[in-house]
Coordinates of C-alpha atoms and ligand atoms in Angstrom, one line a residue:
M1 CA 0.0 0.0 0.0
K2 CA 1.3 3.5 -0.9
K3 CA -0.3 6.6 0.5
F4 CA -0.2 10.2 -0.8
H5 CA -1.6 13.6 0.1
G6 CA -2.7 15.4 -3.0
I7 CA -4.7 18.5 -3.6
P8 CA -8.5 17.9 -3.9
I9 CA -10.1 19.9 -6.7
A10 CA -13.4 18.0 -7.3
P11 CA -15.2 16.5 -4.3
G12 CA -16.3 12.9 -3.8
I13 CA -15.0 9.5 -2.7
A14 CA -13.8 6.9 -5.3
R15 CA -12.8 3.3 -5.2
G16 CA -11.6 2.0 -8.6
V17 CA -8.8 0.7 -10.9
A18 CA -6.1 2.8 -12.5
W19 CA -6.5 3.7 -16.2
P20 CA -3.5 5.7 -17.3
I21 CA -4.1 7.8 -20.4
L22 CA -1.5 9.2 -22.7
P23 CA -0.8 12.9 -23.1
V24 CA -2.5 14.5 -26.0
E25 CA 0.0 15.3 -28.7
A26 CA -0.6 16.1 -32.3
G27 CA 2.5 14.3 -33.5
P28 CA 5.4 16.0 -35.3
T29 CA 4.7 19.2 -37.2
P30 CA 6.1 19.4 -40.7
R31 CA 8.7 22.2 -40.9
Y32 CA 10.0 22.8 -44.3
A33 CA 10.7 26.1 -46.0
V34 CA 7.9 27.5 -48.2
S35 CA 8.5 29.9 -51.0
T36 CA 7.0 33.4 -51.1
E37 CA 4.5 32.2 -53.7
C38 CA 3.3 29.5 -51.4
V39 CA 2.5 31.8 -48.5
A40 CA -1.0 32.5 -49.6
G41 CA -1.7 28.8 -50.0
E42 CA -0.4 28.2 -46.4
H43 CA -2.8 30.9 -45.2
V44 CA -5.7 29.1 -46.9
R45 CA -4.7 25.8 -45.4
L46 CA -4.6 27.5 -42.0
E47 CA -8.1 28.9 -42.4
E48 CA -9.5 25.5 -43.5
A49 CA -7.9 23.8 -40.6
L50 CA -9.4 26.4 -38.3
D51 CA -12.9 25.8 -39.7
F52 CA -12.4 22.0 -39.3
A53 CA -11.3 22.4 -35.7
C54 CA -14.2 24.7 -34.8
G55 CA -16.6 22.2 -36.4
E56 CA -15.2 19.5 -34.2
L57 CA -15.6 21.6 -31.1
L58 CA -19.2 22.4 -31.9
A59 CA -19.9 18.6 -32.3
L60 CA -18.1 18.0 -29.0
K61 CA -20.3 20.7 -27.4
R62 CA -23.4 18.9 -28.7
S63 CA -22.3 15.6 -27.3
L64 CA -21.5 17.2 -23.9
T65 CA -24.9 18.8 -23.7
A66 CA -26.4 15.4 -24.2
K67 CA -24.3 13.9 -21.4
L68 CA -24.8 16.6 -18.8
E69 CA -28.1 18.4 -18.1
D70 CA -26.5 21.6 -17.0
A71 CA -23.2 21.1 -18.7
D72 CA -20.8 23.9 -18.8
T73 CA -20.7 23.7 -22.5
A74 CA -19.4 27.3 -22.5
I75 CA -16.0 25.7 -22.2
M76 CA -16.3 24.6 -25.8
D77 CA -17.4 28.1 -26.7
V78 CA -14.3 29.5 -25.0
H79 CA -12.2 27.2 -27.1
V80 CA -14.0 28.3 -30.3
A81 CA -13.5 31.9 -29.4
L82 CA -9.8 31.3 -28.7
L83 CA -9.4 29.6 -32.1
R84 CA -11.3 32.4 -33.8
D85 CA -9.4 35.1 -32.1
P86 CA -8.4 37.4 -35.0
S87 CA -5.1 38.4 -33.3
F88 CA -4.0 34.7 -33.1
L89 CA -4.9 34.3 -36.8
A90 CA -3.0 37.4 -37.7
D91 CA 0.1 36.3 -35.6
V92 CA 0.2 32.9 -37.2
K93 CA -0.2 34.4 -40.7
A94 CA 2.5 36.9 -40.0
R95 CA 4.9 34.2 -38.9
I96 CA 4.3 32.1 -42.0
H97 CA 5.0 35.2 -44.1
R98 CA 8.0 36.3 -42.1
D99 CA 9.8 33.0 -41.5
L100 CA 8.5 31.3 -44.7
V101 CA 7.5 28.2 -42.7
T102 CA 4.5 25.8 -43.0
A103 CA 1.2 26.8 -41.4
E104 CA 1.6 23.9 -38.9
H105 CA 5.0 25.1 -37.8
A106 CA 3.7 28.6 -37.3
V107 CA 0.7 27.4 -35.3
A108 CA 3.0 25.3 -33.0
V109 CA 5.4 28.2 -32.4
E110 CA 2.7 30.8 -31.8
T111 CA 0.7 28.4 -29.5
E112 CA 3.9 27.7 -27.4
S113 CA 4.7 31.4 -27.0
M114 CA 1.1 32.1 -25.9
V115 CA 1.2 29.2 -23.4
A116 CA 4.6 30.5 -22.0
R117 CA 3.0 34.0 -21.6
F118 CA 0.0 32.6 -19.7
L119 CA 2.2 30.4 -17.5
Q120 CA 4.1 33.5 -16.3
M121 CA 1.0 35.3 -15.2
E122 CA 0.5 35.8 -11.5
N123 CA -3.2 35.1 -11.4
A124 CA -3.8 31.3 -10.9
Y125 CA -7.0 31.5 -13.0
M126 CA -5.1 33.0 -15.9
R127 CA -2.2 30.5 -15.5
E128 CA -4.7 27.7 -15.7
R129 CA -5.9 29.0 -19.2
A130 CA -2.5 27.7 -20.5
S131 CA -3.9 24.2 -20.7
D132 CA -6.8 25.5 -22.8
L133 CA -4.3 27.0 -25.2
R134 CA -2.2 23.9 -25.4
D135 CA -5.4 21.9 -26.0
I136 CA -6.7 24.1 -28.8
G137 CA -3.2 24.1 -30.4
T138 CA -3.2 20.3 -30.5
R139 CA -6.7 20.3 -32.0
L140 CA -5.7 22.8 -34.7
L141 CA -2.6 20.9 -35.6
S142 CA -4.5 17.6 -35.9
A143 CA -7.0 19.5 -38.1
F144 CA -4.4 20.0 -40.8
T145 CA -4.6 16.3 -41.6
R146 CA -8.4 16.3 -40.8
G147 CA -7.5 14.0 -37.9
A148 CA -9.7 14.2 -34.8
H149 CA -8.2 15.7 -31.7
P150 CA -6.2 12.9 -30.1
S151 CA -8.5 12.9 -27.0
D152 CA -11.6 12.2 -29.2
R153 CA -10.0 9.0 -30.3
H154 CA -9.1 7.3 -27.1
A155 CA -10.6 3.9 -26.2
S156 CA -13.6 3.6 -24.0
F157 CA -12.9 3.3 -20.3
P158 CA -13.4 0.2 -18.3
A159 CA -16.0 0.3 -15.5
N160 CA -14.8 1.9 -12.3
S161 CA -11.8 3.6 -14.0
I162 CA -9.6 6.1 -12.2
V163 CA -8.1 8.1 -14.9
I164 CA -4.3 8.8 -14.4
A165 CA -2.6 11.5 -16.3
A166 CA 0.3 14.0 -16.0
E167 CA -2.3 16.7 -16.8
L168 CA -5.9 16.4 -18.0
M169 CA -6.7 18.5 -21.0
P170 CA -10.2 20.1 -21.1
S171 CA -11.1 18.0 -24.2
Q172 CA -10.0 14.9 -22.5
A173 CA -12.2 15.8 -19.5
A174 CA -15.1 16.4 -21.8
E175 CA -14.7 12.9 -23.2
L176 CA -15.0 11.2 -19.8
D177 CA -17.9 8.9 -19.3
P178 CA -19.2 9.5 -15.8
G179 CA -20.9 6.1 -15.9
R180 CA -17.5 4.4 -16.1
V181 CA -14.9 6.9 -14.7
V182 CA -15.2 7.2 -11.0
G183 CA -12.1 9.3 -10.2
I184 CA -9.2 11.4 -11.6
L185 CA -5.6 11.6 -10.4
T186 CA -3.0 13.9 -12.0
E187 CA 0.4 15.4 -11.4
I188 CA -0.7 18.9 -12.2
G189 CA -4.0 20.8 -12.4
G190 CA -5.8 23.7 -10.7
P191 CA -9.2 24.1 -9.1
S192 CA -10.3 26.6 -11.8
S193 CA -9.0 24.6 -14.8
H194 CA -11.6 23.6 -17.2
A195 CA -10.8 19.9 -16.6
A196 CA -11.7 20.5 -12.9
I197 CA -14.8 22.4 -13.7
L198 CA -16.0 19.6 -15.9
A199 CA -15.1 16.9 -13.3
R200 CA -17.2 18.8 -10.8
S201 CA -20.1 18.9 -13.3
F202 CA -19.8 15.2 -13.9
G203 CA -19.6 14.5 -10.1
I204 CA -16.2 12.8 -10.5
P205 CA -13.7 13.3 -7.6
F206 CA -10.4 14.7 -8.8
V207 CA -7.1 14.9 -6.9
T208 CA -4.0 16.5 -8.3
G209 CA -0.5 17.4 -7.1
I210 CA 0.8 13.8 -6.9
P211 CA 4.3 13.9 -8.5
D212 CA 5.2 11.2 -11.1
V213 CA 1.8 9.6 -10.6
V214 CA 1.9 8.2 -14.2
Q215 CA 5.2 6.3 -13.4
L216 CA 4.0 5.2 -10.0
V217 CA 0.8 3.6 -11.0
Q218 CA 0.3 0.3 -12.8
R219 CA -2.7 -0.1 -15.1
G220 CA -5.5 -2.0 -13.3
E221 CA -4.0 -1.3 -9.8
S222 CA -6.6 -0.6 -7.1
I223 CA -6.9 3.0 -6.0
L224 CA -8.8 5.0 -3.4
I225 CA -9.4 8.7 -3.7
D226 CA -10.8 11.2 -1.3
G227 CA -11.8 14.3 -3.3
Y228 CA -12.4 16.2 -0.1
T229 CA -9.1 15.8 1.6
G230 CA -6.8 14.8 -1.2
E231 CA -5.9 11.4 0.5
T232 CA -4.9 8.9 -2.2
I233 CA -4.1 5.3 -1.6
L234 CA -2.5 2.9 -4.2
S235 CA -3.0 -0.9 -3.7
P236 CA -4.9 -0.4 -0.4
T237 CA -4.9 -2.9 2.4
A238 CA -8.3 -4.5 3.4
P239 CA -8.8 -2.1 6.4
A240 CA -8.1 0.9 4.2
T241 CA -10.6 -0.3 1.7
L242 CA -13.2 -0.9 4.4
R243 CA -12.7 2.6 5.7
F244 CA -13.2 4.1 2.2
D245 CA -16.3 1.9 1.8
V246 CA -17.8 3.6 4.9
L247 CA -16.8 7.0 3.5
L248 CA -18.3 6.2 0.2
K249 CA -21.6 5.2 1.7
E250 CA -21.7 8.3 3.9
H251 CA -20.9 10.4 0.9
E252 CA -23.8 8.9 -1.1
D253 CA -26.3 9.3 1.8
Y254 CA -25.2 12.9 2.4
T255 CA -25.3 13.8 -1.3
E256 CA -28.8 12.3 -1.6
A257 CA -30.0 14.1 1.5
I258 CA -28.8 17.5 0.4
I259 CA -30.1 17.1 -3.1
H260 CA -33.5 16.0 -1.8
H261 CA -33.9 19.3 0.1
R262 CA -32.6 21.7 -2.5
H263 CA -36.0 23.2 -3.3
E264 CA -37.1 23.6 0.3
P265 CA -37.0 27.0 1.8
C266 CA -33.8 27.9 3.5
L267 CA -35.1 28.3 7.1
T268 CA -33.3 27.7 10.3
T269 CA -35.0 25.5 12.9
D270 CA -36.3 28.6 14.6
G271 CA -37.8 30.0 11.4
V272 CA -35.2 32.6 10.3
R273 CA -35.1 32.9 6.5
V274 CA -31.8 33.0 4.8
T275 CA -31.7 34.1 1.1
L276 CA -29.3 32.0 -1.0
H277 CA -28.0 33.5 -4.2
A278 CA -25.6 32.2 -6.9
N279 CA -22.2 33.3 -8.0
I280 CA -21.9 32.7 -11.7
G281 CA -19.3 33.6 -14.3
S282 CA -20.9 32.6 -17.6
V283 CA -24.3 32.4 -19.2
S284 CA -24.4 28.6 -19.2
E285 CA -24.5 28.6 -15.4
V286 CA -28.0 30.2 -15.3
S287 CA -29.7 26.8 -15.4
T288 CA -27.8 25.9 -12.2
V289 CA -29.5 28.8 -10.4
L290 CA -32.9 27.3 -11.1
D291 CA -31.8 23.7 -10.6
N292 CA -30.7 24.5 -7.1
G293 CA -33.7 26.5 -6.1
L294 CA -31.7 29.7 -5.6
D295 CA -33.3 33.1 -5.0
G296 CA -31.3 35.0 -7.6
V297 CA -27.8 35.8 -8.7
G298 CA -25.7 37.6 -6.1
L299 CA -22.6 37.9 -8.2
F300 CA -22.4 37.7 -12.0
R301 CA -18.6 38.1 -12.8
T302 CA -18.3 39.7 -16.2
E303 CA -14.5 39.5 -16.7
F304 CA -15.0 36.8 -19.3
L305 CA -16.3 39.4 -21.6
F306 CA -13.0 41.3 -21.5
L307 CA -10.4 38.5 -21.1
G308 CA -9.4 36.2 -24.0
T309 CA -10.8 38.4 -26.7
A310 CA -9.1 40.6 -29.3
H311 CA -11.5 43.6 -28.9
A312 CA -13.3 45.3 -26.2
P313 CA -16.9 44.0 -26.1
R314 CA -19.4 46.1 -28.0
L315 CA -22.6 47.5 -26.5
S316 CA -24.7 44.9 -28.4
V317 CA -22.6 42.1 -27.0
H318 CA -23.1 43.3 -23.4
E319 CA -26.8 43.7 -24.0
R320 CA -27.2 40.2 -25.5
I321 CA -25.2 38.5 -22.7
Y322 CA -27.2 40.2 -19.9
R323 CA -30.5 39.6 -21.6
S324 CA -29.7 35.9 -21.8
V325 CA -29.0 35.8 -18.0
L326 CA -32.0 37.9 -17.1
Q327 CA -34.7 36.3 -19.2
P328 CA -34.7 32.8 -17.7
L329 CA -34.5 34.3 -14.2
R330 CA -37.5 36.7 -14.7
D331 CA -38.2 38.5 -11.4
R332 CA -35.3 37.0 -9.4
P333 CA -32.6 39.7 -8.7
V334 CA -29.5 39.5 -10.8
T335 CA -26.5 41.3 -9.5
I336 CA -24.2 42.1 -12.4
R337 CA -20.7 43.1 -11.3
V338 CA -19.0 45.5 -13.7
L339 CA -15.5 44.8 -14.9
D340 CA -13.1 43.8 -12.1
L341 CA -9.8 44.0 -13.9
G342 CA -6.3 45.3 -13.3
E343 CA -2.9 44.2 -12.1
D344 CA -2.5 40.7 -13.7
K345 CA -6.0 40.6 -15.2
I346 CA -5.3 42.9 -18.2
P347 CA -7.3 42.2 -21.4
E348 CA -5.1 41.2 -24.4
F349 CA -6.5 44.2 -26.4
L350 CA -5.0 46.6 -23.8
R351 CA -1.7 44.7 -23.4
A352 CA -1.0 45.5 -27.0
R353 CA -1.1 49.2 -26.1
P354 CA 2.0 49.7 -23.9
K355 CA 1.4 53.5 -23.7
L356 CA -1.6 52.7 -21.5
C357 CA 0.3 50.5 -19.1
H358 CA 0.6 53.2 -16.4
R359 CA -3.1 52.8 -15.8
F360 CA -2.8 49.0 -15.2
N361 CA -1.6 49.2 -11.6
V362 CA -5.0 49.7 -9.9
R363 CA -7.7 47.1 -9.6
G364 CA -11.5 46.8 -9.7
L365 CA -13.4 50.1 -9.7
R366 CA -10.4 52.3 -10.0
F367 CA -9.3 50.4 -13.1
A368 CA -12.8 50.8 -14.5
L369 CA -12.7 54.5 -13.8
A370 CA -9.3 54.7 -15.6
F371 CA -11.0 53.3 -18.8
P372 CA -14.4 55.1 -18.7
N373 CA -15.4 54.1 -22.2
F374 CA -15.4 50.4 -21.4
L375 CA -17.3 51.1 -18.2
R376 CA -19.9 53.3 -19.9
T377 CA -20.4 50.8 -22.7
Q378 CA -20.9 48.1 -20.2
L379 CA -23.3 50.2 -18.1
R380 CA -25.4 51.1 -21.2
G381 CA -25.6 47.4 -22.3
L382 CA -26.7 46.5 -18.8
L383 CA -29.3 49.2 -18.6
R384 CA -30.7 48.3 -22.0
A385 CA -31.1 44.7 -20.9
S386 CA -32.7 45.8 -17.6
S387 CA -36.1 45.8 -19.2
D388 CA -35.9 42.0 -19.2
G389 CA -35.6 41.4 -15.5
N390 CA -34.5 42.6 -12.1
V391 CA -31.0 44.0 -12.5
R392 CA -28.7 45.3 -9.7
I393 CA -25.4 46.9 -10.5
L394 CA -22.3 46.0 -8.4
F395 CA -19.0 47.8 -8.3
P396 CA -15.9 45.9 -7.2
M397 CA -13.0 46.9 -4.9
V398 CA -14.6 50.2 -3.8
V399 CA -12.2 52.0 -1.6
G400 CA -14.3 55.0 -0.4
V401 CA -16.8 57.7 -1.2
D402 CA -14.9 59.3 -4.0
D403 CA -14.6 56.3 -6.3
F404 CA -18.0 55.0 -5.5
Q405 CA -19.7 58.4 -6.1
A406 CA -17.8 58.6 -9.5
A407 CA -19.1 55.2 -10.3
V408 CA -22.7 56.2 -9.5
A409 CA -22.3 59.2 -11.7
H410 CA -21.4 57.0 -14.6
V411 CA -24.6 55.0 -14.0
A412 CA -26.6 58.2 -14.0
W413 CA -24.9 59.2 -17.3
A414 CA -25.7 55.9 -18.9
A415 CA -29.3 56.0 -17.7
E416 CA -29.7 59.4 -19.3
K417 CA -28.2 58.1 -22.5
E418 CA -30.6 55.2 -22.5
K419 CA -33.5 57.5 -21.6
L420 CA -34.3 55.6 -18.4
T421 CA -36.1 57.5 -15.7
A422 CA -35.2 55.2 -12.8
M423 CA -31.8 53.7 -12.1
P424 CA -31.5 50.1 -10.9
P425 CA -30.1 49.5 -7.4
V426 CA -26.4 50.2 -7.3
G427 CA -24.2 48.4 -4.8
A428 CA -20.6 48.4 -3.5
M429 CA -18.4 45.5 -2.9
I430 CA -16.7 45.7 0.5
E431 CA -13.4 43.9 0.0
T432 CA -10.7 46.5 0.7
P433 CA -9.5 47.5 4.2
S434 CA -10.1 51.1 3.2
A435 CA -13.8 50.5 2.6
L436 CA -14.1 49.1 6.2
F437 CA -13.2 52.5 7.5
E438 CA -15.4 54.4 5.0
L439 CA -18.5 52.2 5.4
D440 CA -20.8 54.9 6.7
G441 CA -19.9 57.2 3.8
I442 CA -20.3 54.4 1.2
I443 CA -23.6 53.3 2.6
E444 CA -24.9 56.9 2.1
F445 CA -24.6 56.4 -1.6
A446 CA -25.2 52.6 -1.9
D447 CA -28.4 50.7 -2.3
F448 CA -26.8 47.5 -1.1
L449 CA -23.4 46.1 0.0
S450 CA -21.8 42.8 -1.0
V451 CA -18.8 41.5 1.0
G452 CA -16.1 39.9 -1.0
T453 CA -14.4 37.8 1.6
N454 CA -11.8 36.4 -0.9
D455 CA -10.1 39.7 -1.4
L456 CA -11.0 41.2 2.0
T457 CA -9.2 38.3 3.7
Q458 CA -6.2 38.5 1.4
Y459 CA -5.8 42.3 2.0
L460 CA -6.5 42.2 5.7
L461 CA -4.0 39.4 6.3
A462 CA -1.4 40.1 3.7
A463 CA -1.8 36.5 2.5
S464 CA -2.4 35.6 -1.1
R465 CA -5.8 34.1 -1.9
E466 CA -3.9 31.8 -4.3
D467 CA -2.3 30.2 -1.3
T468 CA -2.6 26.4 -1.6
D469 CA 0.1 25.4 0.8
Y470 CA -2.5 24.4 3.4
E471 CA -0.6 26.3 6.1
G472 CA -3.7 28.2 6.8
H473 CA -2.2 31.7 6.5
Y474 CA -5.1 32.7 4.3
S475 CA -8.2 32.0 6.5
M476 CA -11.3 34.1 7.1
L477 CA -11.4 32.7 10.6
Y478 CA -8.7 35.0 11.8
P479 CA -10.0 37.1 14.6
G480 CA -9.3 40.3 12.6
V481 CA -11.3 39.1 9.6
L482 CA -14.3 38.0 11.8
K483 CA -14.3 41.4 13.5
A484 CA -14.3 43.2 10.2
L485 CA -17.3 41.1 9.1
Q486 CA -19.2 41.8 12.3
H487 CA -18.5 45.5 11.8
I488 CA -19.9 45.5 8.3
V489 CA -23.1 43.6 9.2
D490 CA -23.7 45.8 12.2
R491 CA -23.2 49.1 10.3
A492 CA -25.3 47.9 7.4
A493 CA -28.1 46.9 9.8
R494 CA -28.0 50.3 11.6
A495 CA -28.4 52.0 8.2
E496 CA -31.0 49.5 7.0
C497 CA -28.8 48.7 4.0
D498 CA -29.0 45.2 2.5
V499 CA -25.8 43.3 2.8
S500 CA -24.7 39.9 1.5
V501 CA -21.5 37.9 1.5
C502 CA -20.4 36.7 -1.9
G503 CA -16.9 35.3 -1.3
E504 CA -16.1 31.6 -1.5
A505 CA -16.5 31.3 2.3
A506 CA -20.2 31.7 2.1
G507 CA -20.3 28.4 0.2
I508 CA -18.7 26.4 3.1
P509 CA -21.5 25.1 5.3
A510 CA -19.9 25.7 8.7
V511 CA -18.8 29.2 7.7
A512 CA -22.1 30.1 6.2
C513 CA -23.7 29.1 9.5
L514 CA -21.2 31.4 11.3
L515 CA -22.1 34.3 9.0
V516 CA -25.8 33.8 9.8
G517 CA -24.8 33.8 13.5
M518 CA -23.2 37.2 12.9
G519 CA -26.4 38.6 11.4
F520 CA -25.9 38.1 7.6
R521 CA -29.2 37.0 6.0
I522 CA -28.1 36.9 2.3
L523 CA -25.3 34.6 1.1
S524 CA -24.1 34.1 -2.4
M525 CA -22.1 31.1 -3.5
S526 CA -21.2 28.7 -6.4
P527 CA -24.5 27.0 -7.2
H528 CA -23.1 23.5 -6.7
R529 CA -22.3 24.4 -3.0
S530 CA -25.7 25.7 -2.2
A531 CA -27.4 22.4 -1.4
A532 CA -24.9 21.6 1.3
V533 CA -25.2 25.2 2.8
R534 CA -29.1 25.0 2.7
H535 CA -28.9 21.5 4.4
A536 CA -26.6 22.9 7.1
L537 CA -28.7 26.0 7.8
R538 CA -31.9 23.9 8.0
L539 CA -30.3 21.9 10.9
M540 CA -29.3 24.8 13.1
S541 CA -31.2 27.5 15.0
A542 CA -30.4 31.1 14.4
N543 CA -30.3 31.7 18.2
E544 CA -27.7 29.0 18.7
L545 CA -25.7 30.3 15.7
K546 CA -25.7 33.8 17.2
Q547 CA -24.2 32.4 20.4
I548 CA -21.6 30.4 18.4
A549 CA -20.6 33.6 16.5
T550 CA -20.5 35.7 19.7
D551 CA -18.2 33.2 21.4
A552 CA -16.0 33.0 18.3
L553 CA -15.7 36.8 18.3
Q554 CA -14.3 36.7 21.9
M555 CA -11.5 34.4 20.9
R556 CA -8.0 35.7 20.1
R557 CA -6.5 32.7 18.2
V558 CA -7.4 31.3 14.9
A559 CA -6.8 27.7 16.2
D560 CA -9.3 28.3 19.0
I561 CA -11.9 29.6 16.6
R562 CA -11.4 26.6 14.3
R563 CA -11.7 24.2 17.2
H564 CA -14.8 26.0 18.5
I565 CA -16.6 25.8 15.1
K566 CA -15.7 22.2 14.6
E567 CA -16.9 21.2 18.1
R568 CA -20.1 23.3 18.0
M569 CA -21.2 22.5 14.4
E570 CA -19.2 20.0 12.4
S571 CA -21.0 16.9 13.6
R572 CA -24.3 18.3 12.4
V573 CA -23.5 20.4 9.3
Q574 CA -20.7 18.3 7.8
P575 CA -21.4 14.7 8.2
V576 CA -18.6 13.5 5.9
H577 CA -16.2 16.3 5.2
D578 CA -16.6 19.9 4.2
S579 CA -18.5 19.9 0.9
H580 CA -16.2 22.6 -0.4
A581 CA -13.3 20.5 -1.7
A582 CA -10.9 22.9 -3.3
G583 CA -8.9 24.9 -0.8
V584 CA -11.2 24.3 2.2
E585 CA -8.3 23.8 4.5
A586 CA -6.8 27.1 3.4
I587 CA -10.1 29.0 4.0
V588 CA -11.2 27.3 7.2
Ligands
PEP1 C1 -14.3 38.3 -3.5 O1 -13.2 39.0 -3.6 O2 -14.6 37.7 -2.5 C2 -15.1 38.2 -4.7 C3 -16.3 37.6 -4.6 O3 -14.7 38.6 -5.9 P1 -13.7 37.9 -6.8 O4 -13.5 36.5 -6.2 O5 -14.3 37.8 -8.1 O6 -12.4 38.7 -6.7
MG2 MG1 -12.9 40.3 -5.2

């Protein structure tokens, strides 16, 4: 028996047999010199290969939709958009022309240079896009010979397979058959990689961060995976297998229980109603809001409209996207957060303009204010779409009255342009230390507040939110963070201003309970975590939660607070493990 501690990035318990899969490679790319007269012909071959590859992706999207009810098929749309990116096409064409090389060679070189650029980015989310780029590069190279992407050709999986790979590409993940694949184990991968997102949609536990796993594992070897803690056991002994069988059964019972209650009202045992909202980042996730019986969208992240595209999105694009989120949700509130860019989240179309780079060093609202045209276009699109539903506008990273007032003035300008007589509610995200001290002023101008615990924790503790070392330096349970949260909810209540929490922490059952104990009544989270949060809140009384929170706030040490929460709540709200797999140790 060999035991490892990996990083859990999709929850669940699995017992199965190893099924190593090969890395996806397109095979050698022909590199021979082409004459100047042949350049145009290479350009045509390139465009034909692009069409073929996009056609394949659309077919894959269709098969994915058939496999998953609420599949995040937007992943395939992202790949099509990356392939269709005019600046990528222009760069490859220019390289063919300049170096007089084959289209295949130019694609390989340009893809590698893009991958290298993304791998150097500080933001983990952006780094994880490198595997998307490698994946589409492989697909495009295969398309020159009209070959299917290598992942579309692999053999079917035996029953109870645990897929083993150095890295799982998004198209390999899209090909997994959840009826036969029960787990995934890789050397590298990240929680926001598209492979991890798909694994979570399929309900397949995924553990990564096991060095040399491909060499360590024999095909057919027995494996146990805990997608909550990262524990991984190769060739387990009988007692280890027995222990996992108990976990597996508990996991199945727990999952069934939380799913069973997902349309019940979120009421504590003493009748206090907690509103549960969704955090979403793409149109395709709208169905998950309804599937999980959520009351609305508390945070619609709109960065995807700006990142990975060659041009700033036009007004009509904004309008179309927002309408498609609003229409299915009808009267439910939809909180649309305007562009939260800056520092390492810089759109490609701005990177290409180095003269503007002095404006890149601020984040969130101040970045938006430095590019008023993007902000105004987005606000106009949003206001146009507002006739389709119940829109609320949210500004990220507000630092005080000045920037928030300037933002509200832009909304007023856009409303006038769109000839609207009434503005939708406008809110401020509280996620900078400065905003904590400026709360009363911000509240004067805000219709609602939304607390971004991801950034607030990071800036209060000087600990990166990307921290995955499990040392627990980044934890919202630090006394200073809890006091900040209590301050926000108290000040908002005094001013009768609605306040919600939309950071990841709100999706962890025990933490969600603690927040309700402090007085928060609106929580926004990834839809797939909401069933566990609802289940937990329905088991607790608001009175008891208030006492637990009051006691926690008296404590001076994070270890004591952790122990207190575990002792007072865990046995009831987390029967198996915390349902938030990725990074839970780091947060709690
Ligand atoms: C936050 O910071 O808590 C938040 C919700 O915003 P984001 O994660 O998009 O920065
Ligand atoms: Mg934030």
